[in-house]
Amino acid sequence: MSASESSPRNGSRLRLAGTASTSPPSGRANGAVNFARWWTRVYTAGLPDDLRAARRAEVESDLWESVSDGAPSRHILARLALGIADDLTWSLTFMDTSTRATAKWSVGSLLVFVLAWMWLTLAPESPAVRESQWAFPAALVFHVLGLVLLVGMRLPLDLKLTGWAFRGVPASQIASRTAPWALVGAVVAVVSGMVLYTADTARLASNPVFQLKIAALAAALVNAWFFHAVLSRRIADWDDAAAPPALAQASGYVSLLLWIAVVAGGRLVAFY
Amino acid sequence: MRRKTGSLVPLELAICTAALALRERGVDQFHGYLIAKELKDASDAKLLTAYGTLYRALGRLEQMGLMTSAWEDPQIPADANRPRRRLYAITQDGQTAVANARETSTAPLATPRVSLT
């Protein structure tokens, strides 16, 4: 007996309300059920058809049983929230390689944006970092090292995309070899940058050069997401071509400009 | 989670144990919500096992050959006016795995209501 023997889609239309044995769910329960359905659609979106239909039908059945059993909406939402990590891990296991890469880049980028936004708006001012003889200089050194690693590892890919260098090397090879190191550099630069930011949050937040640097950084991240999550899906089509397609070239030029802006902004913050 | 080949994580063991308890009560096949309720009752938890955690564990158990599953006949849910259920059943290997886990475990199982004899 296995799930693939018969498709769940052959079953009756899935409904929660209107059964003879149970009263219709309340508005709150309906909201929770709809949210659970939405989330299930999201994390199963990149899966093979059979697997996607099976999981959606299974969750639909569980939701129906929950509502029929009188489960309050908060229980439905809690079951949903507590299983999100498992949903994502399970989903990533069954995605094809390019969809998995897209999902990882999308979720990762979104997380970075949310965390960075929270830190920039909520970080407490820390005189200890500012006045410490070693904390600020150490964070500064790590910030520069992280940025050097990040930009240094991104540069070969940008030069390849613009067609200025590495003509004989496939872009996918450059991307796969440099991306892990760029990620290490990004983590070091971001963590040390968060420490540096706490030294003088009020002044930095109102500094126009710092604002420009953060905006350039956000745009560079979006551009990196665009390359790894969107352009890379069809990279096999142009991997060995002499010149990458126009969109990939544009991504390379934009990346170069944005990283120059980030580095320059970082250096000039102290002068404004 | 890293694990030894063939060993069960606590949730998987609890699911197999609960499946055996249901079988003892004459329920050979169960759907996700039913086993979630059984797990909750056995552990006195306040919440049912999360959707993602439960169905991922059931999938692993099926992949290991400790459970089988099949979608019920479409006519049954159509008559009952409800969504179709995926019905799981514990296999002989599943029963053996629970017995082995029980033998090798020094601690008592987390589901005291279940008898394995």
Coordinates of C-alpha atoms in Angstrom, one line a residue, chain B:
Chain B
M1 CA 18.7 15.2 13.3
R2 CA 21.6 12.7 13.0
R3 CA 20.8 9.2 14.0
K4 CA 22.1 5.7 13.8
T5 CA 20.8 3.7 10.8
G6 CA 17.6 1.9 11.7
S7 CA 17.1 3.7 15.0
L8 CA 13.9 5.7 15.8
V9 CA 13.7 9.2 17.1
P10 CA 11.3 9.7 20.0
L11 CA 8.4 11.0 17.9
E12 CA 8.7 8.1 15.5
L13 CA 8.8 5.6 18.3
A14 CA 5.8 7.3 19.9
I15 CA 3.8 7.2 16.7
C16 CA 4.6 3.4 16.2
T17 CA 3.7 2.8 19.8
A18 CA 0.4 4.7 19.5
A19 CA -0.4 2.8 16.3
L20 CA 0.0 -0.4 18.2
A21 CA -2.2 0.9 21.0
L22 CA -4.9 1.7 18.4
R23 CA -4.5 -1.7 16.9
E24 CA -5.1 -3.3 20.3
R25 CA -8.3 -1.4 20.4
G26 CA -9.3 -2.7 17.0
V27 CA -8.3 0.3 14.9
D28 CA -5.9 -1.1 12.3
Q29 CA -5.7 2.0 10.1
F30 CA -5.6 5.6 11.2
H31 CA -5.3 9.1 9.7
G32 CA -3.0 11.9 10.8
Y33 CA -5.4 13.7 13.1
L34 CA -6.3 10.4 14.9
I35 CA -2.7 9.5 15.6
A36 CA -2.1 13.1 16.7
K37 CA -4.9 12.8 19.2
E38 CA -3.6 9.5 20.4
L39 CA -0.1 11.0 20.9
K40 CA -1.6 13.9 22.8
D41 CA -3.6 11.7 25.1
A42 CA -0.7 9.4 25.7
S43 CA 1.7 12.2 26.7
D44 CA -0.8 14.5 28.4
A45 CA 0.4 17.3 26.1
K46 CA -1.7 20.5 25.7
L47 CA -1.3 20.6 21.9
L48 CA -1.5 18.1 19.1
T49 CA 1.8 17.4 17.3
A50 CA 2.4 20.2 14.7
Y51 CA 1.2 19.5 11.1
G52 CA 4.7 19.7 9.6
T53 CA 6.3 17.6 12.3
L54 CA 3.6 14.9 12.3
Y55 CA 3.4 14.4 8.5
R56 CA 7.2 14.5 8.1
A57 CA 7.6 11.8 10.7
L58 CA 4.9 9.7 9.1
G59 CA 6.6 10.1 5.8
R60 CA 9.9 8.9 7.3
L61 CA 8.3 5.9 8.9
E62 CA 6.7 4.9 5.6
Q63 CA 10.0 5.4 3.8
M64 CA 11.6 3.1 6.4
G65 CA 9.0 0.5 5.8
L66 CA 7.6 0.8 9.3
M67 CA 4.2 2.2 8.1
T68 CA 2.2 1.9 5.0
S69 CA -0.4 4.3 3.7
A70 CA -3.2 4.5 1.2
W71 CA -5.9 7.0 0.3
E72 CA -9.3 5.7 1.2
D73 CA -11.9 4.9 -1.4
P74 CA -13.2 8.2 -2.8
Q75 CA -16.8 7.1 -2.3
I76 CA -16.5 7.1 1.5
P77 CA -15.6 10.7 1.9
A78 CA -18.1 11.7 -0.8
D79 CA -20.9 10.0 1.2
A80 CA -19.7 11.5 4.5
N81 CA -19.2 15.0 2.9
R82 CA -15.7 15.4 4.1
P83 CA -12.1 15.4 2.7
R84 CA -10.5 12.2 1.8
R85 CA -8.3 10.6 4.4
R86 CA -4.9 9.1 4.0
L87 CA -4.9 6.0 6.2
Y88 CA -1.7 4.6 7.8
A89 CA -1.1 1.2 9.2
I90 CA 1.9 -0.1 11.2
T91 CA 3.8 -2.9 9.4
Q92 CA 5.4 -6.0 10.9
D93 CA 8.7 -4.2 10.7
G94 CA 7.2 -1.4 12.6
Q95 CA 6.1 -3.7 15.4
T96 CA 9.6 -5.3 15.5
A97 CA 11.2 -1.8 15.6
V98 CA 9.1 -0.9 18.7
A99 CA 9.9 -4.1 20.4
N100 CA 13.6 -3.7 19.7
A101 CA 13.5 -0.1 20.9
R102 CA 11.8 -1.1 24.0
E103 CA 14.4 -3.9 24.7
T104 CA 17.4 -1.6 24.1
S105 CA 16.0 1.4 26.0
T106 CA 17.0 1.8 29.6
A107 CA 14.4 4.5 30.1
P108 CA 10.6 3.8 30.1
L109 CA 8.7 4.8 27.0
A110 CA 7.1 8.2 27.0
T111 CA 3.7 6.7 26.5
P112 CA 2.9 4.8 29.7
R113 CA -0.7 3.9 28.6
V114 CA 0.6 1.6 25.9
S115 CA 1.1 -2.0 26.4
L116 CA 3.4 -3.8 24.0
T117 CA 2.7 -7.4 25.1

